[in-house]
PDB file of C-alpha atoms in Angstrom:
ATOM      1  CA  UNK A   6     -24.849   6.009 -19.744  1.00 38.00           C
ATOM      2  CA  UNK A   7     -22.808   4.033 -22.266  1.00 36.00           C
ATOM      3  CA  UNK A   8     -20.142   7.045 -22.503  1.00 43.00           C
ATOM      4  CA  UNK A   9     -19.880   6.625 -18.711  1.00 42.00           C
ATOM      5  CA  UNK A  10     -19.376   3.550 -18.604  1.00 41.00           C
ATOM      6  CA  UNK A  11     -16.511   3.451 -21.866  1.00 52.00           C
ATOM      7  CA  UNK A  12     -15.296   6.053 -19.922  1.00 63.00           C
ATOM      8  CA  UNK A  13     -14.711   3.666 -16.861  1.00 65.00           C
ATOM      9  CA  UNK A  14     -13.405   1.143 -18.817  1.00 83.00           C
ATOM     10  CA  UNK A  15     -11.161   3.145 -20.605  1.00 87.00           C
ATOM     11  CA  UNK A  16      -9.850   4.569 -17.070  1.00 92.00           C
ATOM     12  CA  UNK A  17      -9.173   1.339 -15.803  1.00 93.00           C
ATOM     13  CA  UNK A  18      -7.658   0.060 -18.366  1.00 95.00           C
ATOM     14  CA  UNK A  19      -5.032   2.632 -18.630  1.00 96.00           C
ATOM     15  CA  UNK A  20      -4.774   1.745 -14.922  1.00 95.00           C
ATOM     16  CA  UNK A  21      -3.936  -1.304 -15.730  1.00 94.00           C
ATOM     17  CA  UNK A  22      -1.447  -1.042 -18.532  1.00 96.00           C
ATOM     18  CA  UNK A  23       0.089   1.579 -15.844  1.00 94.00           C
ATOM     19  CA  UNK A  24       0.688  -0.409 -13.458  1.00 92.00           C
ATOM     20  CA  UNK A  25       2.376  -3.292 -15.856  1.00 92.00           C
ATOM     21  CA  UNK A  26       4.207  -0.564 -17.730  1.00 93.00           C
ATOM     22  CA  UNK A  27       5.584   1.426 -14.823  1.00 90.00           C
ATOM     23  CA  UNK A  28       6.392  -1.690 -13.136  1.00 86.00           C
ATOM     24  CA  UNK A  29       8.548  -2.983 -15.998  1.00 89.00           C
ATOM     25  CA  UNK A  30       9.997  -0.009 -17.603  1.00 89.00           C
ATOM     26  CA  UNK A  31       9.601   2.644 -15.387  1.00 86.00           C
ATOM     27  CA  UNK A  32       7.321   5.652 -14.826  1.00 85.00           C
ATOM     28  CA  UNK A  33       9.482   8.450 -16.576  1.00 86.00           C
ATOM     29  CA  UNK A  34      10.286   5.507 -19.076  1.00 91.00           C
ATOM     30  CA  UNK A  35       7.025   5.360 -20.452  1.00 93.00           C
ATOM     31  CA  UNK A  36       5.568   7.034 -23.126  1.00 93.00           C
ATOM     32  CA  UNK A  37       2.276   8.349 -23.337  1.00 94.00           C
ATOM     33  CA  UNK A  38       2.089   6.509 -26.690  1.00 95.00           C
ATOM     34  CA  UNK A  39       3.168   3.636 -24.933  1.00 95.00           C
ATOM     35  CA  UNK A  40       0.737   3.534 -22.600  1.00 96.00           C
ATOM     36  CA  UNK A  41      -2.177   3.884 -25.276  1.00 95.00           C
ATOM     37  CA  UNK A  42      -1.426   1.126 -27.043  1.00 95.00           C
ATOM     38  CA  UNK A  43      -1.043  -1.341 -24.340  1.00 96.00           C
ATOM     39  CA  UNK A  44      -4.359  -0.043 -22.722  1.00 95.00           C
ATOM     40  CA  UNK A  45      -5.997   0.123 -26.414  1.00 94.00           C
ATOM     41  CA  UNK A  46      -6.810   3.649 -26.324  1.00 94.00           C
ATOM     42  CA  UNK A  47      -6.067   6.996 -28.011  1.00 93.00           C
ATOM     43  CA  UNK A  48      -3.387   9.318 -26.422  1.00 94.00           C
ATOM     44  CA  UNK A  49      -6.456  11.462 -26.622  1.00 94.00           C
ATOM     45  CA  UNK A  50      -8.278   9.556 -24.148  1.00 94.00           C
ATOM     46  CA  UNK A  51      -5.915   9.504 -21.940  1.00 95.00           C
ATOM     47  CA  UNK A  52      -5.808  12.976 -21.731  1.00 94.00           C
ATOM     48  CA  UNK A  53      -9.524  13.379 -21.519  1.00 94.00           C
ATOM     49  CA  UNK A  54      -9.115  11.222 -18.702  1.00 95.00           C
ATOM     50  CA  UNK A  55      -6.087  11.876 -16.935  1.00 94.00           C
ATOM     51  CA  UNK A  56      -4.351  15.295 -17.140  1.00 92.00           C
ATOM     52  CA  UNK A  57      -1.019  13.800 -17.923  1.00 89.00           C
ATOM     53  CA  UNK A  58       1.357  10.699 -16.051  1.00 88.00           C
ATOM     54  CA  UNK A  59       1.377  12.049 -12.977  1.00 86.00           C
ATOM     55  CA  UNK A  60      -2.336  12.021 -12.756  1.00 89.00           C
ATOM     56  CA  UNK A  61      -2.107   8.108 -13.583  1.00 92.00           C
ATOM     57  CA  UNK A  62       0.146   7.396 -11.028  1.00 88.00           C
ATOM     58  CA  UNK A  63      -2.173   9.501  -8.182  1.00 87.00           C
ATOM     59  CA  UNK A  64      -4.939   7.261  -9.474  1.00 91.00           C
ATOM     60  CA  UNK A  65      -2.539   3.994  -8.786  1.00 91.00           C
ATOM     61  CA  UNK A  66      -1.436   5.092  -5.475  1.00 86.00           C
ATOM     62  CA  UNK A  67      -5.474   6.186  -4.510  1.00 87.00           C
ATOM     63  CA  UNK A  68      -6.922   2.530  -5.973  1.00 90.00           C
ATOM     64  CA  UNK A  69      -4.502   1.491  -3.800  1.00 86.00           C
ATOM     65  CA  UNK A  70      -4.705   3.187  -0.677  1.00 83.00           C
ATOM     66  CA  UNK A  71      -8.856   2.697  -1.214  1.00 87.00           C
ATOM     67  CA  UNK A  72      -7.764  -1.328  -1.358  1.00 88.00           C
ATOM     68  CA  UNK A  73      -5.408  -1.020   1.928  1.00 86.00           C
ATOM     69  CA  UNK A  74      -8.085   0.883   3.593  1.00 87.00           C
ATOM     70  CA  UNK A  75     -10.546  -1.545   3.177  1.00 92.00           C
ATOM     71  CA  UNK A  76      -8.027  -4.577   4.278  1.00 91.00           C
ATOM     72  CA  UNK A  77      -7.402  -2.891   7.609  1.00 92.00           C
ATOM     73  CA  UNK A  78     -10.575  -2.210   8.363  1.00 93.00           C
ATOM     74  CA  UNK A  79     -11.884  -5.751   7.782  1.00 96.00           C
ATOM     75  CA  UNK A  80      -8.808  -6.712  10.042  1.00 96.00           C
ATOM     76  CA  UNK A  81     -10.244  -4.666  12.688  1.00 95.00           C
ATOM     77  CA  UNK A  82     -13.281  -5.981  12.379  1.00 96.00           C
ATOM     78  CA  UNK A  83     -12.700  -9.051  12.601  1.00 97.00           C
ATOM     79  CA  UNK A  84     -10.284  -8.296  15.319  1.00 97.00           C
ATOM     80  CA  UNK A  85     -12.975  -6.962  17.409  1.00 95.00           C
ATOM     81  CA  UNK A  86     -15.292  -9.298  16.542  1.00 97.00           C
ATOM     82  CA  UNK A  87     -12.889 -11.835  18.468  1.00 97.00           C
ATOM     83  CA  UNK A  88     -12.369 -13.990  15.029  1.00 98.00           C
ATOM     84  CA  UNK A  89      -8.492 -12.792  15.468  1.00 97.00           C
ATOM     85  CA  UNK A  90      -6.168 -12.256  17.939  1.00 98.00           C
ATOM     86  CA  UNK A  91      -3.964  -9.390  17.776  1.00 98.00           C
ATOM     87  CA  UNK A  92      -0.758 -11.777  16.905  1.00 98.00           C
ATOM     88  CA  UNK A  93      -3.160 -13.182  13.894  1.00 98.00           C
ATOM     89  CA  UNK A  94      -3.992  -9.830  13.028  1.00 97.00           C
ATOM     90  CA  UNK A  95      -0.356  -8.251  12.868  1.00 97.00           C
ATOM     91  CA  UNK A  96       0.336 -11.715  10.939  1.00 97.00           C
ATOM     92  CA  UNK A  97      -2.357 -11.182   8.168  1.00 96.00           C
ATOM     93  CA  UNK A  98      -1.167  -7.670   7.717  1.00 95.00           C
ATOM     94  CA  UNK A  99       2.383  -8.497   7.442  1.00 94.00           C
ATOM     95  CA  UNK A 100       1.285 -11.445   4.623  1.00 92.00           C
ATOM     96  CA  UNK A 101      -0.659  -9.097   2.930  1.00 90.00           C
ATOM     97  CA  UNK A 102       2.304  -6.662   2.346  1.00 88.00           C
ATOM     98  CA  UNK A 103       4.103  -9.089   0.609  1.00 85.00           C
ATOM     99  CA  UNK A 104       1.322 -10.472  -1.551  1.00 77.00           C
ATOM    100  CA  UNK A 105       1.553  -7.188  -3.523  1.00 65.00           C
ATOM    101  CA  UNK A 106       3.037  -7.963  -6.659  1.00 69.00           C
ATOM    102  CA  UNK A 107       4.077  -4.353  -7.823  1.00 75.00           C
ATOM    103  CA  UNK A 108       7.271  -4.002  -5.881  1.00 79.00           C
ATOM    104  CA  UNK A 109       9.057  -2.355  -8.817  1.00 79.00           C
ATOM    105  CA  UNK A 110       6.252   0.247  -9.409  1.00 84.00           C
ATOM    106  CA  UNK A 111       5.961   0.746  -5.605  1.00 84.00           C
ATOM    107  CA  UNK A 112       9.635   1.911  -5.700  1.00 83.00           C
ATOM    108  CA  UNK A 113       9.009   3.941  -8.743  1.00 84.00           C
ATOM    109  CA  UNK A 114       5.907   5.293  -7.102  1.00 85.00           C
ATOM    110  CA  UNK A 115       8.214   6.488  -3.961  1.00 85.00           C
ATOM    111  CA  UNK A 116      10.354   8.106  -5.916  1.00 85.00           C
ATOM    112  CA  UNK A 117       8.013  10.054  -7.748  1.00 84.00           C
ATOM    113  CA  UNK A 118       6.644  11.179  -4.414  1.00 87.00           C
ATOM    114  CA  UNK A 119       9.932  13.008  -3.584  1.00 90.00           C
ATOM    115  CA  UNK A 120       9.175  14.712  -6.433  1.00 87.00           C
ATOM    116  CA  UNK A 121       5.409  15.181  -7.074  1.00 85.00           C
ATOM    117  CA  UNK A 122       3.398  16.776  -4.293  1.00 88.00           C
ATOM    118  CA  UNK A 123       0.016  15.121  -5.369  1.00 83.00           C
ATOM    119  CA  UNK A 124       1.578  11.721  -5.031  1.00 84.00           C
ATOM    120  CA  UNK A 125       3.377  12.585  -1.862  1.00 89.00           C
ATOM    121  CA  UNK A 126      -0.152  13.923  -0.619  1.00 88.00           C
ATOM    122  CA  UNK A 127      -1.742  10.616  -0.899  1.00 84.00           C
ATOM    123  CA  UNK A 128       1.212   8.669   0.350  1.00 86.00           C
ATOM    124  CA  UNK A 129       1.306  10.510   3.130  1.00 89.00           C
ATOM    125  CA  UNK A 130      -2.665  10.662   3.588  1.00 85.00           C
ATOM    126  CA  UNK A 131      -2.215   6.705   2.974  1.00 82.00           C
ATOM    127  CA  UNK A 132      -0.218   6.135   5.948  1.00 87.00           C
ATOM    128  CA  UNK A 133      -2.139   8.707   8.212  1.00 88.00           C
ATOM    129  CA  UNK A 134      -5.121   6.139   8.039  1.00 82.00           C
ATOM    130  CA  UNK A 135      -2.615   3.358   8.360  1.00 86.00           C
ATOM    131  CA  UNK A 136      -1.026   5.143  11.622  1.00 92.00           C
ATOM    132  CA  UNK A 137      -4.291   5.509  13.251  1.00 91.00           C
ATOM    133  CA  UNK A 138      -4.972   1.433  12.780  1.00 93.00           C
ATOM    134  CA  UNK A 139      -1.660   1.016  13.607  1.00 95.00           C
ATOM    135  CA  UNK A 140      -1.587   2.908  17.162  1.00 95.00           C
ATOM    136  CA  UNK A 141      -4.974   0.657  17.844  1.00 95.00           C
ATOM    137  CA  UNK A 142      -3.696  -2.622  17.113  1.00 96.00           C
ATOM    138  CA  UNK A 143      -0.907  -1.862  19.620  1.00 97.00           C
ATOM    139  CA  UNK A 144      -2.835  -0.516  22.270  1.00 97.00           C
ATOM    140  CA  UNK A 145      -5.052  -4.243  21.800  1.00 97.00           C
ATOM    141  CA  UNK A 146      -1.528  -5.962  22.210  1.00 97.00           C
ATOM    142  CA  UNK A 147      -0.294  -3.646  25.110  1.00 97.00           C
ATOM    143  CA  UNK A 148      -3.028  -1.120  26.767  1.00 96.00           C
ATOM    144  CA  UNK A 149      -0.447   0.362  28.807  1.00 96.00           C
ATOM    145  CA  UNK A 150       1.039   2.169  25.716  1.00 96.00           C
ATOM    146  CA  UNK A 151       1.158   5.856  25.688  1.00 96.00           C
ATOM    147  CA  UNK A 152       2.935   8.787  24.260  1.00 96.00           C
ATOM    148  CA  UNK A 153       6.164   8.259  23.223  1.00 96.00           C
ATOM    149  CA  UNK A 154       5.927   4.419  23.254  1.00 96.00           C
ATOM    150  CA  UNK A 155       3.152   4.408  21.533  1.00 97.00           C
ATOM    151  CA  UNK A 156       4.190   6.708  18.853  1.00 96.00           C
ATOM    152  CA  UNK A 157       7.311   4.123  18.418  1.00 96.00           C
ATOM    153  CA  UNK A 158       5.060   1.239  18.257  1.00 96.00           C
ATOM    154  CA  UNK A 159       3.442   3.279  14.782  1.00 96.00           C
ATOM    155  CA  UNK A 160       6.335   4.230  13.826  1.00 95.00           C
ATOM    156  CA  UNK A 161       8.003   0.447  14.030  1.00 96.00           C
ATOM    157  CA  UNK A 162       4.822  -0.987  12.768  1.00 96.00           C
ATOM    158  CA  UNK A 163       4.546   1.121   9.740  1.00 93.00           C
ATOM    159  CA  UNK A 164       8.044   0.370   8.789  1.00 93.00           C
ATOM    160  CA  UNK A 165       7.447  -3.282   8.955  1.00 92.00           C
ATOM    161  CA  UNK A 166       4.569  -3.125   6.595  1.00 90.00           C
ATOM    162  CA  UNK A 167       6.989  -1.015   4.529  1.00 86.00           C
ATOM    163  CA  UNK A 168       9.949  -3.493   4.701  1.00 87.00           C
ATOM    164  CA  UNK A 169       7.519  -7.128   4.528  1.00 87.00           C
ATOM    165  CA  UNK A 170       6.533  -5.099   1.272  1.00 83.00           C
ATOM    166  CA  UNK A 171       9.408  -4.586  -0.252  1.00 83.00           C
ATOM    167  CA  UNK A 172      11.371  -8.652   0.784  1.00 83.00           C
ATOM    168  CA  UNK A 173      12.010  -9.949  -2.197  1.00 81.00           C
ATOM    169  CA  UNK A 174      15.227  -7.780  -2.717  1.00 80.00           C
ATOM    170  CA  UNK A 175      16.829  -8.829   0.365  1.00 83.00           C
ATOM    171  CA  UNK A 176      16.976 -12.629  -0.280  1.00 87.00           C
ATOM    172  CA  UNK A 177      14.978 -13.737   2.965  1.00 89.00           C
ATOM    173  CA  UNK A 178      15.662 -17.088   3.988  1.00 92.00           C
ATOM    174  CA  UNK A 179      12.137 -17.626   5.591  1.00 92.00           C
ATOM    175  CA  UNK A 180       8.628 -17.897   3.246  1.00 92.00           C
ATOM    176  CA  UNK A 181       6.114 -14.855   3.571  1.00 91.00           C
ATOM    177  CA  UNK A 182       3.993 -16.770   5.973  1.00 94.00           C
ATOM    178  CA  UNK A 183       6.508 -18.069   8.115  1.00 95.00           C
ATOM    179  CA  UNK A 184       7.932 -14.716   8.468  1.00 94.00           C
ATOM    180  CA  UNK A 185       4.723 -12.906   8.692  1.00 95.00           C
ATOM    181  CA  UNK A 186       4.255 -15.293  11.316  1.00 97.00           C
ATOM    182  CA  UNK A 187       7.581 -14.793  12.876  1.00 97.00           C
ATOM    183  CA  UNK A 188       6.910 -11.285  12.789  1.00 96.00           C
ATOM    184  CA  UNK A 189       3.906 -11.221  14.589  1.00 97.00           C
ATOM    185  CA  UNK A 190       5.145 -13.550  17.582  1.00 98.00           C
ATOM    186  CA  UNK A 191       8.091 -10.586  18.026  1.00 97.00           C
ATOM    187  CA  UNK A 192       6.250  -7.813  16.951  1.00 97.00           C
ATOM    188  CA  UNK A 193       3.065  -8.683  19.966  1.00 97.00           C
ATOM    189  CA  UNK A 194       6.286  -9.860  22.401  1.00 97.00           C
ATOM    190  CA  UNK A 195       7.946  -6.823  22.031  1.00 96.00           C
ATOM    191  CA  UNK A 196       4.943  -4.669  22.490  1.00 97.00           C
ATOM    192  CA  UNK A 197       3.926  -5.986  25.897  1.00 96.00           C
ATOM    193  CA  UNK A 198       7.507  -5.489  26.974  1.00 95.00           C
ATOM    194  CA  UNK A 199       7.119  -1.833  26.777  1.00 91.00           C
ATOM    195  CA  UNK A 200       6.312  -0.715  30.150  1.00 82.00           C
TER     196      UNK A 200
END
């Protein structure tokens, strides 16, 4: 039991030092040596643990899909549960996008994706779930939504959780929550347009 459980530390701290590695220096950038000190491990363990650095950065991407996953369904539920609206909802989503703090490794973790079919897997497994949410939440906002309209709406939605995720480089001129909340207003406005 104790070798399980030094194994799960030792997993998530190399998860950890990862993440702040790849983040500031960049995945191909960082050494495997690198990565053992700053997580206080062997090299050894990391390969006991991980087959190599693409295998860390599938874990990254899968703790965080498993954490988005869990945020959109406790939207939903409290979206059915009447303790949101759908404008509320769209707005917590949006804020939640740009509370991630790992917008350099998220752009490191895209690229890798073009080039690593694992990570491109789960990306694209990621945003499966996230469609599905996605086509609900704008049926809630417009129930009239079918087919090709509808398959917009997830495709617009999808790319603003993409783009309120990745602000910071564009110099906005409006805080996360009043643009989340901006967002929202627009995003539920332009939905019930659709006819």
């Amino acid at each position: 039991m104790v070798a399980v459980q030094h194994e799960k530390g030792g997993r998530a701290r190399i998860m950890d030092a990862a993440r702040a590695l790849f983040g500031s220096n960049g995945f191909h950038q960082t050494s495997m040596a690198q990565l053992a000190t700053s997580a206080q491990v062997s090299v050894g363990q990391i390969y006991r643990l991980f087959k190599g650095k693409e295998d860390v950065i599938e874990a990254l991407v899968q703790a965080d899909a498993d954490a988005w996953t869990v945020t959109m369904q406790a939207l939903r539920k409290q979206l059915d549960a009447g303790a949101l609206t759908i404008e509320q909802t769209f707005e917590q989503m949006l804020l939640h996008t740009t509370e991630e703090k790992d917008e350099a490794l998220s752009f490191d973790i895209l690229a890798e994706a073009f080039r690593n079919d694992a990570v491109r897997q789960t990306i694209g497994e990621l945003c499966a779930g996230f469609r599905t949410t996605l086509r609900e939440f704008a049926c809630v906002a417009n129930r009239d939504l079918t087919g090709e309209a509808l398959d917009a709406a997830e495709e617009m939605l999808l790319a603003c959780m993409f783009g309120f995720g990745h602000r910071s480089l564009s110099r906005p001129r409006l805080s996360a929550p009043v643009a989340a909340h901006r967002a929202a207003q627009m995003i539920v406005a332009g939905l019930k347009a659709v006819r």
